[in-house]
Amino acid sequence: MQQAFVPAGPGRARVAVLISGRGSNMAALLAAAADPAYPAEVVLVLANKAGAAGLETARAAGVATAVVESRGFKGDRAGFEAAMQAELDRHGVELVALAGFMRVLTEGFVFSWFGRLVNIHPSLLPSFPGLETHERALAAGVRLHGCTVHLVSPGVDEGPILAQAAVPVLADDDADSLAARVLAQEHRLYPAALAWLAAGRVRLEGGRALVVADGAQGALANPLP
Ligand code: GRF
């Protein structure tokens, strides 16, 4: 069994959060990491758009920010990722958390960060990878919907699942009301799952991630209610 992330020492793991927009999940991670007992610190918020609203939130919280404009690298994903990697290196980043980051990463980048690269997706994977998950969940008539935090493998919204939270789909839901119910769970789930990873509690077995139990919390992969 392989350990996904092995902490370098007793200090907190150095995390970069990658965003493209609003950054509410990033804000949830910053809030969790404001507690010195949290096993990770956010040392960098990196956006691929200068206009990403979350950058302001990060600056206001006193966190270092960087912008690598993906627009400037049209057709040159490797160049874009090399520029991102340079920022990650400059800040001594050990773990990368994608939080509404709207660029597909190359296999090379994903493999080089495997086990140390996480994503949050607004569905119960493997159902509804990709975009417009809430619309598709409503159209499919599912009774349960939710969100997933997973290690990133090559392939969109693929990789070993760390944690999931489920919410009911109500009869009068529209995509906005359902998205809001899921988002509230995202903000609880992502800090919990990142903490497990940062603390070195995630093991990989076959294609699955196992969270090493630490009392009740380790068994509690779904934090509802
Ligand atoms: C979230 O729903 C997340 O699951 C998805 O993109 C959205 C980003 O929202 N990957 P925010 O920028 O974190 O507010």
CSV table of C-alpha atoms and ligand atoms in Angstrom, one decimal:
chain,number,residue,atom,x,y,z
A,1,MET,CA,0.0,0.0,0.0
A,2,GLN,CA,1.3,3.4,-1.0
A,3,GLN,CA,1.0,6.6,1.0
A,4,ALA,CA,-0.5,9.4,-1.2
A,5,PHE,CA,1.3,12.3,0.5
A,6,VAL,CA,4.1,11.8,3.0
A,7,PRO,CA,4.5,14.9,5.3
A,8,ALA,CA,8.1,16.1,5.2
A,9,GLY,CA,8.2,16.7,8.9
A,10,PRO,CA,6.2,17.9,11.8
A,11,GLY,CA,5.3,21.2,10.2
A,12,ARG,CA,2.1,22.0,8.2
A,13,ALA,CA,1.9,20.9,4.6
A,14,ARG,CA,2.4,23.8,2.1
A,15,VAL,CA,-0.7,24.0,-0.1
A,16,ALA,CA,-1.5,26.0,-3.3
A,17,VAL,CA,-5.1,26.5,-4.2
A,18,LEU,CA,-5.8,26.9,-7.9
A,19,ILE,CA,-8.9,28.8,-8.9
A,20,SER,CA,-10.5,30.3,-12.0
A,21,GLY,CA,-13.4,32.3,-10.5
A,22,ARG,CA,-15.5,32.9,-7.4
A,23,GLY,CA,-13.3,31.0,-5.0
A,24,SER,CA,-15.8,30.0,-2.3
A,25,ASN,CA,-14.1,26.6,-1.8
A,26,MET,CA,-10.8,28.4,-1.6
A,27,ALA,CA,-12.3,30.6,1.1
A,28,ALA,CA,-13.4,27.5,3.0
A,29,LEU,CA,-9.9,26.1,2.8
A,30,LEU,CA,-8.4,29.4,4.0
A,31,ALA,CA,-10.8,29.5,6.9
A,32,ALA,CA,-9.9,26.0,8.0
A,33,ALA,CA,-6.2,26.7,7.6
A,34,ALA,CA,-6.5,29.8,9.8
A,35,ASP,CA,-6.5,27.3,12.7
A,36,PRO,CA,-2.9,26.6,13.6
A,37,ALA,CA,-3.9,23.1,14.4
A,38,TYR,CA,-5.0,22.4,10.8
A,39,PRO,CA,-2.4,20.2,9.2
A,40,ALA,CA,-2.0,22.4,6.0
A,41,GLU,CA,-1.3,26.0,5.4
A,42,VAL,CA,-2.3,27.8,2.2
A,43,VAL,CA,0.9,29.4,0.9
A,44,LEU,CA,-0.3,30.4,-2.5
A,45,VAL,CA,-3.6,31.0,-4.4
A,46,LEU,CA,-2.9,30.8,-8.1
A,47,ALA,CA,-5.5,31.8,-10.7
A,48,ASN,CA,-5.4,31.4,-14.5
A,49,LYS,CA,-7.4,34.6,-14.9
A,50,ALA,CA,-6.4,38.0,-13.5
A,51,GLY,CA,-10.2,38.7,-13.0
A,52,ALA,CA,-10.9,35.7,-10.8
A,53,ALA,CA,-12.9,37.1,-7.9
A,54,GLY,CA,-11.3,34.7,-5.4
A,55,LEU,CA,-8.0,36.5,-5.8
A,56,GLU,CA,-9.4,39.5,-3.9
A,57,THR,CA,-10.5,37.2,-1.1
A,58,ALA,CA,-7.1,35.7,-0.8
A,59,ARG,CA,-5.3,39.0,-0.8
A,60,ALA,CA,-7.7,40.3,1.9
A,61,ALA,CA,-6.7,37.2,3.9
A,62,GLY,CA,-3.0,38.1,3.5
A,63,VAL,CA,-2.3,35.0,1.4
A,64,ALA,CA,0.2,35.2,-1.5
A,65,THR,CA,-1.4,35.2,-4.9
A,66,ALA,CA,-0.1,34.6,-8.5
A,67,VAL,CA,-1.8,34.8,-11.9
A,68,VAL,CA,-0.7,32.7,-14.8
A,69,GLU,CA,-2.9,33.8,-17.6
A,70,SER,CA,-3.9,30.7,-19.6
A,71,ARG,CA,-5.0,33.0,-22.4
A,72,GLY,CA,-1.4,33.9,-22.9
A,73,PHE,CA,-0.6,30.3,-23.7
A,74,LYS,CA,-3.1,29.4,-26.4
A,75,GLY,CA,-2.3,25.9,-27.7
A,76,ASP,CA,0.7,25.6,-25.4
A,77,ARG,CA,-0.6,23.7,-22.4
A,78,ALA,CA,3.0,22.6,-21.5
A,79,GLY,CA,4.2,26.2,-21.4
A,80,PHE,CA,1.2,27.2,-19.3
A,81,GLU,CA,1.9,24.4,-16.8
A,82,ALA,CA,5.6,25.1,-16.8
A,83,ALA,CA,4.8,28.7,-15.7
A,84,MET,CA,2.5,27.4,-13.1
A,85,GLN,CA,5.1,24.9,-11.9
A,86,ALA,CA,7.6,27.7,-11.5
A,87,GLU,CA,5.2,29.5,-9.2
A,88,LEU,CA,4.5,26.4,-7.2
A,89,ASP,CA,8.3,25.8,-6.9
A,90,ARG,CA,8.9,29.4,-5.9
A,91,HIS,CA,6.5,29.0,-3.0
A,92,GLY,CA,7.7,25.6,-1.9
A,93,VAL,CA,4.3,24.0,-2.6
A,94,GLU,CA,3.8,20.4,-1.5
A,95,LEU,CA,0.1,19.9,-2.2
A,96,VAL,CA,-2.1,21.4,-4.9
A,97,ALA,CA,-5.9,21.8,-4.3
A,98,LEU,CA,-8.0,22.5,-7.4
A,99,ALA,CA,-11.0,24.6,-6.5
A,100,GLY,CA,-13.0,25.6,-9.5
A,101,PHE,CA,-9.9,25.6,-11.7
A,102,MET,CA,-11.3,25.4,-15.2
A,103,ARG,CA,-8.3,24.2,-17.1
A,104,VAL,CA,-7.7,20.5,-18.0
A,105,LEU,CA,-4.2,19.5,-16.9
A,106,THR,CA,-1.9,17.4,-19.0
A,107,GLU,CA,-1.0,13.9,-18.2
A,108,GLY,CA,2.6,14.9,-17.5
A,109,PHE,CA,1.6,17.5,-14.9
A,110,VAL,CA,-1.0,15.2,-13.3
A,111,PHE,CA,1.5,12.3,-13.0
A,112,SER,CA,4.2,14.5,-11.6
A,113,TRP,CA,1.8,15.6,-8.8
A,114,PHE,CA,-0.1,12.3,-8.4
A,115,GLY,CA,-1.1,11.7,-4.8
A,116,ARG,CA,-0.5,15.4,-4.0
A,117,LEU,CA,-3.1,16.9,-6.3
A,118,VAL,CA,-6.8,17.0,-5.3
A,119,ASN,CA,-10.0,18.3,-6.8
A,120,ILE,CA,-13.5,19.0,-5.7
A,121,HIS,CA,-16.3,18.2,-8.1
A,122,PRO,CA,-20.0,19.0,-7.7
A,123,SER,CA,-21.5,15.5,-8.1
A,124,LEU,CA,-21.3,12.1,-6.6
A,125,LEU,CA,-18.6,10.7,-9.0
A,126,PRO,CA,-18.4,8.7,-11.1
A,127,SER,CA,-21.9,10.1,-12.0
A,128,PHE,CA,-21.9,13.4,-13.8
A,129,PRO,CA,-18.3,14.2,-14.5
A,130,GLY,CA,-17.8,17.4,-16.5
A,131,LEU,CA,-19.9,20.6,-16.5
A,132,GLU,CA,-23.5,21.4,-15.6
A,133,THR,CA,-23.7,18.7,-13.0
A,134,HIS,CA,-26.8,20.0,-11.3
A,135,GLU,CA,-28.8,20.4,-14.5
A,136,ARG,CA,-27.9,16.9,-15.5
A,137,ALA,CA,-28.7,15.4,-12.0
A,138,LEU,CA,-32.2,17.1,-12.2
A,139,ALA,CA,-32.7,15.8,-15.8
A,140,ALA,CA,-31.7,12.3,-14.7
A,141,GLY,CA,-34.2,12.3,-11.8
A,142,VAL,CA,-31.6,11.2,-9.2
A,143,ARG,CA,-32.8,11.4,-5.6
A,144,LEU,CA,-29.4,11.9,-4.2
A,145,HIS,CA,-26.8,14.3,-5.5
A,146,GLY,CA,-23.7,15.7,-3.8
A,147,CYS,CA,-20.0,16.4,-4.2
A,148,THR,CA,-16.7,14.5,-4.3
A,149,VAL,CA,-13.1,15.3,-3.3
A,150,HIS,CA,-10.7,13.1,-5.2
A,151,LEU,CA,-7.1,12.7,-6.1
A,152,VAL,CA,-6.5,13.8,-9.7
A,153,SER,CA,-5.7,11.2,-12.3
A,154,PRO,CA,-5.5,11.9,-16.0
A,155,GLY,CA,-9.0,12.1,-17.3
A,156,VAL,CA,-11.5,14.8,-16.5
A,157,ASP,CA,-12.9,14.4,-12.9
A,158,GLU,CA,-11.2,11.0,-12.5
A,159,GLY,CA,-9.1,9.6,-9.7
A,160,PRO,CA,-9.3,7.9,-6.3
A,161,ILE,CA,-12.2,9.2,-4.2
A,162,LEU,CA,-11.2,10.7,-0.8
A,163,ALA,CA,-14.6,11.8,0.4
A,164,GLN,CA,-18.2,12.4,-0.7
A,165,ALA,CA,-21.2,14.2,0.8
A,166,ALA,CA,-24.7,13.5,-0.4
A,167,VAL,CA,-27.7,15.8,-0.4
A,168,PRO,CA,-31.4,15.1,-1.2
A,169,VAL,CA,-32.8,16.3,-4.5
A,170,LEU,CA,-36.2,18.0,-3.6
A,171,ALA,CA,-39.2,18.0,-5.8
A,172,ASP,CA,-39.2,21.8,-6.3
A,173,ASP,CA,-35.4,22.1,-6.9
A,174,ASP,CA,-34.0,24.0,-9.8
A,175,ALA,CA,-30.3,24.0,-10.7
A,176,ASP,CA,-29.6,27.0,-8.5
A,177,SER,CA,-31.3,25.6,-5.3
A,178,LEU,CA,-29.6,22.3,-5.8
A,179,ALA,CA,-26.2,23.9,-6.4
A,180,ALA,CA,-26.5,25.9,-3.2
A,181,ARG,CA,-27.3,22.8,-1.2
A,182,VAL,CA,-24.3,21.0,-2.7
A,183,LEU,CA,-22.0,24.0,-2.3
A,184,ALA,CA,-22.7,24.1,1.4
A,185,GLN,CA,-21.5,20.5,1.7
A,186,GLU,CA,-18.5,21.3,-0.5
A,187,HIS,CA,-17.4,23.9,2.0
A,188,ARG,CA,-17.4,21.3,4.7
A,189,LEU,CA,-16.1,18.3,2.8
A,190,TYR,CA,-13.0,19.9,1.1
A,191,PRO,CA,-11.3,21.1,4.3
A,192,ALA,CA,-11.9,17.7,5.9
A,193,ALA,CA,-10.5,15.8,3.0
A,194,LEU,CA,-7.5,18.0,2.5
A,195,ALA,CA,-6.7,17.7,6.2
A,196,TRP,CA,-6.6,13.9,5.9
A,197,LEU,CA,-4.3,14.1,2.9
A,198,ALA,CA,-2.0,16.7,4.5
A,199,ALA,CA,-1.7,14.7,7.7
A,200,GLY,CA,-0.4,11.7,5.7
A,201,ARG,CA,-3.5,9.6,6.4
A,202,VAL,CA,-4.4,8.7,2.8
A,203,ARG,CA,-3.2,5.4,1.4
A,204,LEU,CA,-3.6,4.1,-2.1
A,205,GLU,CA,-4.6,0.5,-2.8
A,206,GLY,CA,-5.3,-0.4,-6.4
A,207,GLY,CA,-7.4,2.5,-7.8
A,208,ARG,CA,-8.8,3.4,-4.4
A,209,ALA,CA,-7.9,5.8,-1.7
A,210,LEU,CA,-8.2,4.7,1.9
A,211,VAL,CA,-8.3,7.1,4.8
A,212,VAL,CA,-6.5,5.8,7.8
A,213,ALA,CA,-8.9,6.0,10.7
A,214,ASP,CA,-8.2,8.3,13.6
A,215,GLY,CA,-11.1,7.6,16.0
A,216,ALA,CA,-14.5,8.4,14.6
A,217,GLN,CA,-13.4,11.1,12.2
A,218,GLY,CA,-11.5,8.7,10.0
A,219,ALA,CA,-14.6,6.6,9.4
A,220,LEU,CA,-16.7,9.6,8.7
A,221,ALA,CA,-16.2,10.1,5.0
A,222,ASN,CA,-19.6,11.7,4.6
A,223,PRO,CA,-19.9,14.7,7.0
A,224,LEU,CA,-23.7,15.1,6.7
A,225,PRO,CA,-25.7,16.5,8.4
B,1,GRF,C1,-17.6,24.3,-7.3
B,1,GRF,O1,-18.9,23.8,-7.4
B,1,GRF,C2,-16.6,23.1,-7.4
B,1,GRF,O2,-17.1,21.9,-7.0
B,1,GRF,C3,-16.4,23.1,-9.0
B,1,GRF,O3,-16.4,24.5,-9.3
B,1,GRF,C4,-17.2,25.2,-8.4
B,1,GRF,C5,-16.2,26.3,-7.9
B,1,GRF,O4,-16.9,27.2,-7.0
B,1,GRF,N1,-15.2,22.4,-9.3
B,1,GRF,P1,-16.0,28.2,-6.1
B,1,GRF,O5,-15.1,29.0,-7.1
B,1,GRF,O6,-15.2,27.3,-5.2
B,1,GRF,O7,-17.0,29.1,-5.4
